[in-house]
Amino acid sequence: MNYTPYIATTVQTEEERTVDAAFRELMNCYVNSNHRKHVEIIERAFKFAKEAHKGTRRRSGEPYILHPIAVARIVVEELGLGSTSICAALLHDVVEDTDYTKEDIERSFGKKIADIVEGVTKISGGIFGDKASVQAENFRKLLLSMSTDIRVILLKMADRLHNMRTLGSMRPEKQYKIAGETLYVYAPLAHRLGLSKIKRELEDLAFRYEHPQKYNEIIEKLSETEEHREEIVEEFVRPVKKMLDEAGFKYEIKARVKSAYSIFNKMENKKIPFEEIYDVYAVRVIFENDDDALEKLKCWQIYTFFTEGHRLHPERLRDWISIPKANGYRALHLTAMGPEGKWIEVQIRSRKMDEIAELGYAAHWKYKNGVQEDETELDTWMNTIKDILAHPEPNAIDFLDTIKLNLFSSEIYVFTPKGDLITLPSGATVLDMAFAIHTHLGIHCMAGKINHKLVPLSHQLESGDQVEIITSDSQEPNPEWMEYCQTAKAKTRLKTYLRKAGVELIEEAKKLENGTDKKDKQGENKKSLVRKILRNPFSSKKKGEGKPKPPIDRKQTFILYPDENEPNYHIDSCCSPLPGDDVLGFVNEDEEVVLHKVNCPYAMKLKSAYGSRLVVTKWGGNASKFIATVSIDGIDRMGILEEITELVSRKLAINIRTLNIDTRQEVFHCDMTVQIDTAEHVDHLCASLLDIKGVKFAKRTS
Ligand code: MN
């Protein structure tokens, strides 16, 4: 089917032709989907957006409208949504970037579309902000907006995906920030939503911008080994193919490759080279099936084909058919011995299972005709997602882990019994919340109830608490209450009340002062973790020391000079980067550059929370000596230690500072600290160590 524009346009410029062609492609995708054909409203949305963004361009120089068109295309093609979402996608940047308001959109396109656009705008608002809590806040907004319309999230996901695909034209420090956010917020969210394909793409794109060199290395190695991998897989599936053919199956067998990002992660976490990642090999069997009742049976039938042809790993059978994963994933996994003694993971899926696994929600549309996206299907799916979010699997990606989020949050988010959200400073108590809702509640507050448990007025709230305020008309404040509250609002209201009530405050004020002192200290202790995290990255020394330095230009590449008596940067002890490492610079409060390794987990968090403090760095000058630790594992034999020390100190002329050896039976482990000048030299040292007979592992550990 082809889309024919209702209104013929008089095309004038080359650029207008490009825009029209992009829109036509979008419409072709739409009219070929199973959705109802609400072409007219989409055309209107396109015109509206085109007019609104007229004259503006993206950083790449192309007309801005191409971005909303691309996002709309992802929405229909990759997320499987319909006209409401397509319109909202076309209009998604109108409220944020142009003079049009939500009301303008509502007038032309109705409340639903206007609400979705507003939701997306709200999320975007926080993203490039400058506050420490931006990330967490933003993230919560994401989650909270889900409760009104899941399409807000899906649209934001499409927006992010397109921005990641076009990240190359952004300034480097923006690239880091956006890539960091993508890894920390969007990829885990895509995972939770069952959007595996989008999750993989987001991760790989982020990885590519964060570690371009390592990304290229892995991609290169993957393509180098491709032919061999195919041979192995071909040999492995040959007997199974025969059985599938004989049983009359229609099927497809894919040799699956782990994503570059997950290979990288495994290499880093397990400290193993590319060659040792065994599950680079994986095979997926997808069979056609037109009878749902037989789906499960067929999976097990194919399973038996593998048992006949191969030796199976007894502990690696995963039955996700009987009990699907929380995000809806269904498949049968097994691991079997392949050629050259390599274990190969096999995933058995019907076509439908495969599409749901890859596309999540989008796949559901494929099995329905003439659907309207606003209907119950969407609600059901949304409820499932909410359920997953409410009961996260214990060992799944902990993106809901409140502790982690609170590290960056000076605020907490609590709910009333009806589910209204109230924002309070961290450390706020039940009494603060009561006053935040209404003075009357504050004055008569007796206690609070959190998860059916009674707590006193002074109880400190935590993010996510749902709090009921218990009141009594006979209850009256007394001056001690001043100690129980944090917020200015509660304090002022309380003071006013007490003054009116004629309570003598002078004596109480003294008490209060002492009390407040005491309380602050307690508070300090409790929050010390948070404070440490918030303060450390940007303050390498106490305030007042030395003269204020001129501000560092965040847009310029900052050249690092390690070889001067006083390097022009600081090193964070959490990952102690060496000259030559891939590093990130953060500008601290004193306008000094503090370095982290790019893959330091702490830096990952900093990056997404303090993106505006990022500065792109480059190593300059000649490096002087630094300390690095190298871990060596191997099989013990006479004289091996001598060979190691001989190699390091004589042949390579590297100064060994300490040497710790631990031998257990045949195996020895050795930690060696050396004085060395660049990260490259450490790599060279490790490579040379591996040439010694018996050494199985040598890697820099700090
Ligand atoms: Mn956008």
XYZ file of C-alpha atoms and ligand atoms in Angstrom:
703
model
C 0.000 0.000 0.000
C 1.209 3.497 -0.717
C 0.322 6.749 0.900
C -1.058 9.446 -1.394
C -1.050 12.948 0.018
C -4.489 14.486 0.213
C -3.295 17.946 -0.561
C -0.803 18.325 -3.322
C 1.981 20.616 -2.231
C 3.876 22.899 -4.489
C 7.378 21.804 -3.782
C 9.906 24.539 -4.146
C 13.235 23.950 -2.519
C 15.472 20.923 -2.240
C 15.025 21.066 1.505
C 11.241 21.042 1.326
C 11.476 18.063 -0.949
C 13.592 16.198 1.632
C 11.077 17.013 4.360
C 8.125 15.902 2.249
C 9.872 12.679 1.304
C 10.590 11.901 4.978
C 6.966 12.505 5.842
C 5.772 10.346 2.960
C 7.964 7.475 4.153
C 6.502 7.845 7.628
C 2.984 7.677 6.204
C 3.834 4.621 4.162
C 4.894 2.851 7.339
C 1.646 3.915 8.967
C -0.765 2.897 6.212
C 0.947 -0.500 6.063
C 0.498 -1.108 9.796
C -2.559 -2.759 11.278
C -3.845 0.454 12.754
C -6.943 2.282 11.666
C -6.128 4.835 9.039
C -6.453 8.220 10.665
C -4.443 9.891 7.968
C -6.051 13.301 8.112
C -5.173 14.146 11.709
C -1.550 13.086 11.149
C -1.299 15.347 8.115
C -2.594 18.213 10.202
C -0.120 17.491 12.969
C 2.698 17.459 10.430
C 1.680 20.831 9.012
C 1.290 22.290 12.468
C 4.732 21.114 13.558
C 6.367 22.166 10.303
C 4.970 25.655 10.710
C 5.947 25.825 14.385
C 9.563 24.759 13.788
C 9.881 26.810 10.615
C 13.323 28.316 10.188
C 14.939 26.341 13.022
C 17.634 23.756 12.506
C 19.256 20.933 14.406
C 22.940 21.105 15.256
C 23.640 18.994 12.211
C 22.252 21.817 10.082
C 19.203 19.966 8.819
C 15.695 21.416 9.187
C 14.395 20.781 12.705
C 11.157 19.150 11.522
C 13.135 16.103 10.340
C 13.679 15.178 13.997
C 9.970 14.928 14.955
C 9.309 13.039 11.715
C 12.077 10.559 12.561
C 10.732 10.160 16.105
C 7.235 9.547 14.728
C 8.651 6.933 12.429
C 10.303 5.080 15.319
C 6.972 5.310 17.122
C 5.067 3.573 14.346
C 7.755 1.296 12.961
C 9.635 0.160 16.047
C 7.120 0.653 18.829
C 4.034 -0.242 16.839
C 1.924 2.662 18.063
C -0.875 4.398 16.153
C -2.192 7.809 15.136
C -2.474 9.385 18.603
C 1.166 8.647 19.321
C 2.291 9.626 15.820
C 0.624 13.030 16.196
C 2.119 13.487 19.645
C 5.538 12.518 18.248
C 5.282 15.066 15.439
C 4.321 17.717 17.982
C 6.585 16.600 20.825
C 9.020 19.517 20.720
C 6.516 22.213 19.808
C 5.630 23.298 23.343
C 9.204 23.191 24.555
C 10.918 24.889 21.634
C 8.376 27.225 20.062
C 5.836 29.841 21.116
C 2.903 27.464 20.884
C 1.322 26.289 24.129
C -0.325 23.119 25.321
C -3.674 24.891 24.867
C -2.938 25.551 21.193
C -2.342 21.850 20.679
C -5.389 20.888 22.671
C -7.578 23.177 20.553
C -6.429 21.602 17.316
C -5.824 17.997 18.330
C -7.749 17.321 21.508
C -6.805 16.729 25.138
C -5.215 13.306 24.804
C -2.540 14.353 22.327
C -1.956 17.606 24.208
C -1.482 15.684 27.471
C 1.088 13.365 25.938
C 3.022 16.276 24.446
C 2.967 18.001 27.807
C 4.213 14.855 29.538
C 7.165 14.605 27.162
C 7.888 18.313 27.577
C 7.937 17.982 31.362
C 10.447 15.170 31.235
C 12.685 17.076 28.831
C 12.561 20.183 30.978
C 14.743 18.618 33.642
C 17.224 16.906 31.434
C 19.590 19.726 30.704
C 19.117 21.386 34.049
C 21.942 22.257 36.331
C 20.831 20.962 39.727
C 22.303 17.967 41.445
C 18.960 16.337 41.862
C 17.997 16.731 38.247
C 18.676 13.160 37.347
C 16.687 11.570 40.077
C 13.909 14.077 39.749
C 13.755 13.603 36.079
C 13.743 9.914 36.499
C 10.881 9.973 38.927
C 8.943 12.243 36.654
C 9.402 9.611 34.027
C 7.972 6.967 36.263
C 5.224 9.128 37.599
C 4.109 10.182 34.179
C 3.650 6.526 33.376
C 0.701 6.376 35.657
C -1.187 8.746 33.385
C -0.167 7.539 29.954
C 2.452 4.977 29.020
C 2.761 6.615 25.610
C 4.653 9.478 27.229
C 7.423 7.037 28.119
C 7.396 5.276 24.778
C 7.598 8.591 22.982
C 10.436 9.766 25.170
C 12.175 6.491 24.395
C 11.785 7.122 20.648
C 13.021 10.703 21.080
C 16.091 9.472 22.952
C 16.774 6.775 20.404
C 16.780 9.277 17.562
C 18.952 11.688 19.536
C 21.412 8.867 20.195
C 21.445 7.892 16.532
C 22.347 11.470 15.649
C 24.622 12.149 18.617
C 27.635 12.678 16.369
C 26.694 16.272 15.679
C 26.552 17.278 19.343
C 29.397 18.888 21.257
C 31.599 16.252 22.973
C 30.628 17.170 26.525
C 26.950 16.899 25.604
C 27.695 13.534 24.030
C 29.107 12.237 27.303
C 26.201 13.567 29.277
C 23.554 12.174 26.953
C 25.336 8.837 26.630
C 25.636 8.597 30.419
C 21.970 9.353 30.927
C 21.086 6.807 28.302
C 23.001 4.067 30.085
C 21.778 5.027 33.506
C 18.133 5.760 32.823
C 16.842 4.867 29.400
C 18.445 1.504 28.671
C 17.305 -0.031 32.002
C 13.859 1.377 31.403
C 13.750 -0.125 27.906
C 14.755 -3.431 29.468
C 11.918 -3.234 31.943
C 9.468 -2.435 29.189
C 10.595 -5.518 27.280
C 12.029 -3.424 24.432
C 15.151 -5.559 24.044
C 16.063 -4.367 20.593
C 15.907 -0.717 21.565
C 17.759 -1.426 24.786
C 20.615 -3.080 22.883
C 20.818 -0.251 20.395
C 20.830 2.421 23.113
C 23.592 0.624 25.004
C 25.736 0.089 21.953
C 25.361 3.707 20.855
C 26.213 5.002 24.324
C 29.198 2.651 24.537
C 30.421 3.824 21.144
C 30.576 7.441 22.285
C 32.028 6.690 25.700
C 34.798 4.336 24.619
C 35.225 4.826 20.878
C 38.488 2.892 20.777
C 37.234 -0.106 22.717
C 34.014 -0.124 20.746
C 35.951 -0.278 17.495
C 38.238 -3.004 18.822
C 35.296 -5.213 19.737
C 33.465 -4.556 16.476
C 36.634 -5.406 14.597
C 37.160 -8.619 16.546
C 33.543 -9.596 16.009
C 33.834 -9.183 12.275
C 37.214 -10.966 12.202
C 35.726 -13.982 13.940
C 32.443 -13.916 12.076
C 33.330 -16.521 9.476
C 34.694 -18.962 12.014
C 31.697 -18.435 14.236
C 29.366 -19.226 11.389
C 31.257 -22.429 10.616
C 31.023 -23.592 14.194
C 27.328 -22.811 14.387
C 26.676 -24.436 11.020
C 28.309 -27.649 12.168
C 26.496 -27.475 15.468
C 23.003 -27.147 14.016
C 23.407 -29.599 11.139
C 21.948 -32.680 12.928
C 19.156 -30.593 14.453
C 18.206 -29.095 11.101
C 17.805 -32.574 9.709
C 15.416 -33.548 12.497
C 13.469 -30.285 12.158
C 13.071 -30.881 8.423
C 11.940 -34.450 8.946
C 9.343 -33.364 11.490
C 8.007 -30.819 8.990
C 8.928 -27.633 10.863
C 9.106 -24.280 9.141
C 11.868 -22.477 10.954
C 14.777 -20.111 10.888
C 18.057 -20.560 12.720
C 20.027 -17.450 13.590
C 23.539 -17.294 14.921
C 23.133 -14.661 17.573
C 25.910 -12.310 18.531
C 26.181 -10.648 21.887
C 26.089 -6.875 21.636
C 29.381 -4.981 21.709
C 28.374 -3.365 24.970
C 27.590 -6.621 26.753
C 30.866 -8.139 25.552
C 32.702 -5.112 26.863
C 30.902 -5.365 30.191
C 31.803 -8.990 30.567
C 35.436 -8.340 29.675
C 35.611 -5.584 32.276
C 33.715 -7.337 35.048
C 35.434 -10.671 34.729
C 38.720 -9.174 33.599
C 38.970 -11.583 30.715
C 40.001 -11.029 27.102
C 37.577 -11.122 24.189
C 38.650 -14.651 23.294
C 37.421 -16.055 26.589
C 33.832 -14.945 26.344
C 32.245 -18.255 25.556
C 28.698 -17.098 25.056
C 29.654 -14.987 22.080
C 28.266 -18.126 20.511
C 24.530 -18.386 20.662
C 21.897 -19.819 18.433
C 18.263 -18.957 18.129
C 15.693 -21.297 16.641
C 12.517 -19.509 15.584
C 9.683 -21.661 14.318
C 6.479 -20.728 12.557
C 3.381 -21.692 14.464
C -0.271 -21.099 13.725
C -1.794 -22.960 16.630
C -1.242 -21.334 20.035
C -2.213 -24.544 21.806
C 0.748 -26.376 20.286
C 3.332 -23.652 20.870
C 4.673 -25.014 24.133
C 4.734 -28.592 22.948
C 6.693 -27.647 19.838
C 9.316 -25.881 21.943
C 9.906 -29.055 23.929
C 9.935 -31.155 20.783
C 12.755 -29.025 19.397
C 14.474 -29.314 22.755
C 14.572 -33.100 22.344
C 16.212 -32.679 18.917
C 19.097 -30.983 20.677
C 19.297 -33.685 23.343
C 19.619 -36.324 20.638
C 22.334 -34.601 18.685
C 24.379 -33.053 21.475
C 25.591 -33.220 25.016
C 23.584 -30.769 27.138
C 24.799 -28.725 30.066
C 22.681 -30.038 32.937
C 22.503 -26.751 34.834
C 21.667 -24.410 32.020
C 18.097 -25.239 31.133
C 15.844 -22.192 31.458
C 12.144 -22.699 31.047
C 10.644 -19.286 30.382
C 7.617 -20.860 28.710
C 5.922 -22.259 31.781
C 6.852 -19.232 33.863
C 7.477 -16.166 31.667
C 9.839 -13.454 32.885
C 8.283 -10.428 34.548
C 8.620 -8.327 31.399
C 6.692 -10.893 29.403
C 9.668 -12.725 27.908
C 8.969 -16.322 26.872
C 11.413 -18.850 25.430
C 13.159 -22.111 26.173
C 16.924 -21.838 26.759
C 19.431 -24.641 26.811
C 23.188 -24.904 26.535
C 24.819 -27.679 24.534
C 28.357 -28.719 23.709
C 29.377 -27.589 20.241
C 32.418 -28.218 18.045
C 35.854 -27.522 19.577
C 34.314 -28.168 22.993
C 32.578 -24.809 23.086
C 29.336 -24.435 24.994
C 26.650 -22.872 22.848
C 23.501 -21.308 24.204
C 20.319 -22.125 22.311
C 17.090 -20.153 22.523
C 13.954 -21.826 21.226
C 11.081 -19.484 20.379
C 7.985 -19.388 18.237
C 7.783 -16.451 15.825
C 5.357 -14.718 18.165
C 7.565 -15.269 21.207
C 10.493 -13.882 19.261
C 8.692 -10.751 18.199
C 7.423 -10.049 21.678
C 10.931 -10.532 23.029
C 12.493 -8.186 20.489
C 9.857 -5.511 20.111
C 7.920 -5.690 23.363
C 4.620 -3.941 23.063
C 4.961 -3.310 19.328
C 4.621 -7.018 18.601
C 1.157 -7.226 20.093
C -0.260 -5.154 17.247
C 0.898 -7.602 14.664
C -1.648 -10.113 15.830
C -4.610 -7.794 15.706
C -6.390 -6.054 12.892
C -7.964 -2.631 12.697
C -7.069 -1.869 16.273
C -7.363 1.462 17.934
C -4.464 2.087 20.215
C -6.531 3.755 22.925
C -8.286 0.586 23.852
C -8.026 -1.934 26.639
C -4.957 -3.679 25.248
C -2.859 -0.646 26.059
C -4.311 -0.482 29.549
C -3.647 -4.122 30.226
C -0.077 -3.796 29.111
C 0.382 -0.640 31.108
C -0.893 -2.361 34.221
C 1.565 -5.177 33.718
C 4.378 -2.673 33.537
C 3.185 -0.888 36.638
C 3.073 -4.214 38.373
C 6.643 -4.947 37.389
C 7.697 -1.583 38.687
C 5.846 -2.158 41.930
C 7.385 -5.606 42.501
C 10.832 -5.553 40.977
C 12.677 -8.846 40.718
C 15.276 -8.940 43.460
C 18.304 -9.310 41.222
C 17.137 -7.455 38.157
C 18.762 -4.177 37.197
C 18.235 -2.066 40.240
C 17.089 1.083 38.581
C 14.417 1.419 41.187
C 16.937 1.167 43.948
C 16.049 4.152 46.032
C 19.384 4.277 47.799
C 21.138 4.847 44.529
C 18.728 7.538 43.488
C 18.882 9.284 46.817
C 22.605 9.775 46.430
C 21.816 12.551 44.024
C 18.731 13.842 45.616
C 18.488 16.628 48.122
C 14.764 16.120 47.967
C 12.417 13.302 48.791
C 9.145 12.385 47.162
C 6.303 11.166 49.331
C 2.704 10.371 48.615
C -0.591 11.094 50.316
C -2.993 8.156 50.813
C -4.737 9.285 47.631
C -1.482 9.142 45.714
C -0.743 12.863 45.421
C 2.952 13.575 45.234
C 4.595 15.916 47.709
C 8.179 17.094 47.390
C 10.089 17.786 50.602
C 13.737 18.425 51.479
C 15.525 15.268 52.554
C 15.349 14.835 56.313
C 11.774 16.131 56.395
C 9.485 14.632 59.025
C 5.851 13.643 59.377
C 5.196 17.085 60.822
C 6.767 18.806 57.798
C 4.513 16.849 55.545
C 1.420 17.698 57.580
C 2.201 21.409 57.266
C 3.025 20.996 53.602
C -0.503 19.734 52.980
C -2.395 22.171 55.163
C -1.736 24.301 58.239
C -4.759 22.796 59.938
C -3.298 19.312 59.537
C 0.003 20.521 60.926
C -1.516 22.140 64.000
C -3.553 19.085 64.918
C -1.090 16.445 63.850
C -0.772 13.519 66.282
C 1.275 11.018 64.349
C 1.788 9.504 60.930
C 0.982 6.155 59.450
C 3.390 4.664 56.942
C 2.515 1.293 55.458
C 0.028 0.657 58.260
C 2.633 1.399 60.894
C 2.269 4.293 63.288
C 5.229 6.636 63.516
C 5.837 9.712 65.690
C 5.717 13.331 64.469
C 9.478 13.517 64.363
C 9.842 10.473 62.131
C 12.049 11.208 59.108
C 10.408 10.319 55.824
C 11.968 8.482 52.953
C 11.340 8.787 49.260
C 8.420 6.693 48.155
C 6.694 6.627 51.567
C 2.949 6.815 51.446
C 1.991 8.786 54.529
C -1.313 9.218 56.259
C -1.471 12.088 58.738
C -3.346 11.225 61.926
C -4.960 14.256 63.557
C -6.991 15.011 66.611
C -8.909 18.229 67.268
C -7.716 18.280 70.852
C -4.094 18.143 69.794
C -2.116 21.370 70.175
C 1.441 22.254 69.249
C 4.035 22.905 71.899
C 7.431 24.623 71.461
C 9.248 21.307 71.340
C 7.685 20.775 67.954
C 10.121 23.281 66.528
C 12.717 20.553 66.789
C 10.612 18.179 64.803
C 10.466 20.145 61.635
C 12.889 21.013 58.879
C 10.990 23.076 56.384
C 10.683 26.834 56.581
C 6.981 26.545 55.973
C 6.360 24.333 58.997
C 8.616 26.471 61.195
C 6.933 29.754 60.298
C 3.423 28.388 60.678
C 4.340 26.834 63.983
C 5.919 30.045 65.301
C 2.892 32.083 64.277
C 0.594 29.657 66.042
C 2.632 29.585 69.221
C 2.888 33.376 69.322
C -0.828 33.708 68.861
C -1.457 31.155 71.520
C 0.566 33.387 73.839
C 3.069 30.797 74.743
C 6.101 32.216 76.416
C 8.849 31.626 73.904
C 11.891 33.144 75.531
C 12.783 30.256 77.738
C 11.769 27.741 75.137
C 13.937 29.476 72.598
C 17.067 28.594 74.577
C 16.015 25.008 74.793
C 15.272 25.107 71.171
C 18.697 26.390 70.265
C 20.406 23.543 72.095
C 17.956 21.114 70.654
C 18.492 22.315 67.143
C 22.224 22.001 67.561
C 21.874 18.449 68.695
C 19.521 17.619 65.915
C 21.775 19.054 63.261
C 24.582 16.833 64.379
C 22.401 13.773 64.221
C 21.154 14.813 60.846
C 24.690 15.347 59.684
C 25.615 11.825 60.626
C 22.696 10.277 58.903
C 23.212 12.241 55.781
C 26.967 12.058 55.774
C 26.989 9.522 52.949
C 24.833 11.727 50.815
C 26.847 14.801 51.650
C 30.131 13.112 51.011
C 28.990 12.022 47.601
C 27.615 15.400 46.764
C 30.530 17.380 48.012
C 33.515 15.296 47.106
C 33.474 15.389 43.359
C 33.744 19.115 43.158
C 35.667 20.137 46.175
C 39.164 18.810 46.439
C 40.089 21.111 49.282
C 38.411 23.189 51.888
C 36.854 26.437 50.887
C 38.799 29.596 51.502
C 42.140 27.996 50.728
C 43.991 29.870 48.041
C 42.641 32.370 45.605
C 39.588 31.710 43.459
C 40.651 30.498 40.051
C 39.356 31.768 36.726
C 36.463 29.669 35.402
C 37.310 26.796 33.091
C 35.739 26.937 29.658
C 33.609 23.776 29.487
C 33.337 24.001 25.750
C 37.084 23.831 25.126
C 39.135 20.668 25.330
C 41.174 20.840 28.525
C 44.766 19.702 28.040
C 46.097 17.693 30.968
C 49.735 18.195 31.942
C 50.849 15.413 34.250
C 54.566 16.083 33.962
C 54.817 19.386 35.731
C 55.652 19.596 39.396
C 52.065 20.353 40.038
C 49.727 18.721 37.536
C 46.939 21.004 36.350
C 44.295 18.522 37.511
C 43.296 16.346 40.462
C 42.807 12.614 40.499
C 39.879 11.005 42.226
C 40.939 8.175 44.495
C 37.940 6.049 43.568
C 39.464 4.933 40.283
C 42.931 6.589 40.203
C 43.313 7.115 36.475
C 46.774 7.146 34.891
C 47.974 9.329 32.047
C 46.783 7.743 28.825
C 43.587 6.323 30.348
C 40.219 7.275 28.895
C 39.231 9.918 31.406
C 36.472 12.348 32.156
C 37.034 15.753 33.679
C 34.650 17.295 36.174
C 35.021 20.923 37.099
C 34.703 21.280 40.858
C 33.489 24.223 42.911
C 36.980 25.684 42.945
C 37.175 25.569 39.145
C 39.657 22.717 39.172
C 39.502 19.678 36.960
C 39.020 16.343 38.767
C 39.623 13.209 36.730
C 37.795 9.885 36.707
C 38.173 6.926 34.440
C 35.430 6.924 31.837
C 34.097 3.593 33.046
C 34.341 4.373 36.755
C 30.859 3.529 38.093
C 30.900 6.605 40.258
C 31.766 8.803 37.285
C 28.847 7.272 35.416
C 26.527 8.648 38.051
C 28.265 11.994 38.204
C 28.053 12.314 34.486
C 24.328 11.964 34.392
C 23.764 14.196 37.382
C 26.357 16.903 36.796
C 26.590 16.925 33.036
C 27.076 20.664 32.942
C 30.317 20.326 34.893
C 31.857 17.966 32.403
C 34.859 19.040 30.434
C 36.481 17.107 27.611
C 40.119 16.368 28.357
C 43.158 15.323 26.425
C 46.537 14.141 27.661
C 49.373 16.481 26.849
C 53.070 16.699 27.662
C 55.319 13.883 28.814
C 54.056 11.809 31.650
C 56.072 11.276 34.794
C 55.882 8.155 36.938
C 52.701 6.847 38.504
C 51.835 3.851 40.604
C 49.824 1.008 39.132
C 48.890 -2.410 40.498
C 49.107 -5.479 38.317
C 47.495 -8.781 39.286
C 49.037 -11.976 38.038
C 47.570 -15.481 38.226
C 49.273 -18.620 37.096
C 50.388 -22.175 37.691
C 53.264 -22.298 40.124
C 56.575 -23.768 39.092
C 60.182 -23.488 40.110
C 61.692 -20.177 39.170
C 58.576 -18.501 37.847
C 58.846 -15.620 40.272
C 62.435 -14.965 39.271
C 61.395 -14.827 35.661
C 58.699 -12.333 36.467
C 60.950 -10.005 38.407
C 63.699 -10.410 35.840
C 61.304 -9.395 33.080
C 59.909 -6.413 34.924
C 62.957 -4.872 36.486
C 65.696 -5.862 34.055
C 64.212 -6.257 30.623
C 61.522 -3.609 30.895
C 63.389 -1.501 33.458
C 60.249 -0.905 35.479
C 60.609 -0.184 39.157
C 58.754 -2.690 41.369
C 57.456 -1.068 44.550
C 55.741 -3.966 46.289
C 55.188 -7.613 45.571
C 52.632 -9.819 47.310
C 52.527 -13.491 46.553
C 49.952 -16.013 47.621
C 50.320 -19.666 46.668
C 47.622 -22.280 47.134
C 48.545 -25.735 46.015
C 49.423 -25.398 42.338
C 48.061 -21.934 41.841
C 49.763 -18.695 42.626
C 48.418 -15.198 42.793
C 50.602 -12.149 42.821
C 49.871 -8.447 43.237
C 52.622 -6.175 42.100
C 52.744 -2.404 42.318
C 54.999 -0.700 39.852
C 56.136 2.795 39.047
C 55.244 3.444 35.478
C 54.562 6.355 33.184
C 51.524 5.641 31.045
C 48.562 3.309 30.850
C 49.940 2.038 27.561
C 53.118 0.873 29.262
C 51.073 -1.033 31.822
C 49.255 -2.795 28.987
C 52.576 -3.656 27.408
C 53.851 -4.975 30.729
C 50.784 -7.221 31.094
C 51.160 -8.549 27.580
C 54.821 -9.392 28.239
C 53.946 -11.129 31.501
C 51.501 -13.374 29.659
C 54.403 -14.619 27.530
C 55.980 -16.217 30.592
C 55.218 -19.910 30.754
C 52.663 -20.608 33.481
C 51.242 -17.087 33.663
C 47.550 -17.311 32.806
C 46.320 -13.894 33.742
C 47.918 -10.485 34.032
C 45.894 -7.351 34.274
C 46.112 -3.912 35.772
C 43.734 -3.777 38.714
C 44.247 -0.191 39.842
Mn 12.938 15.724 20.596
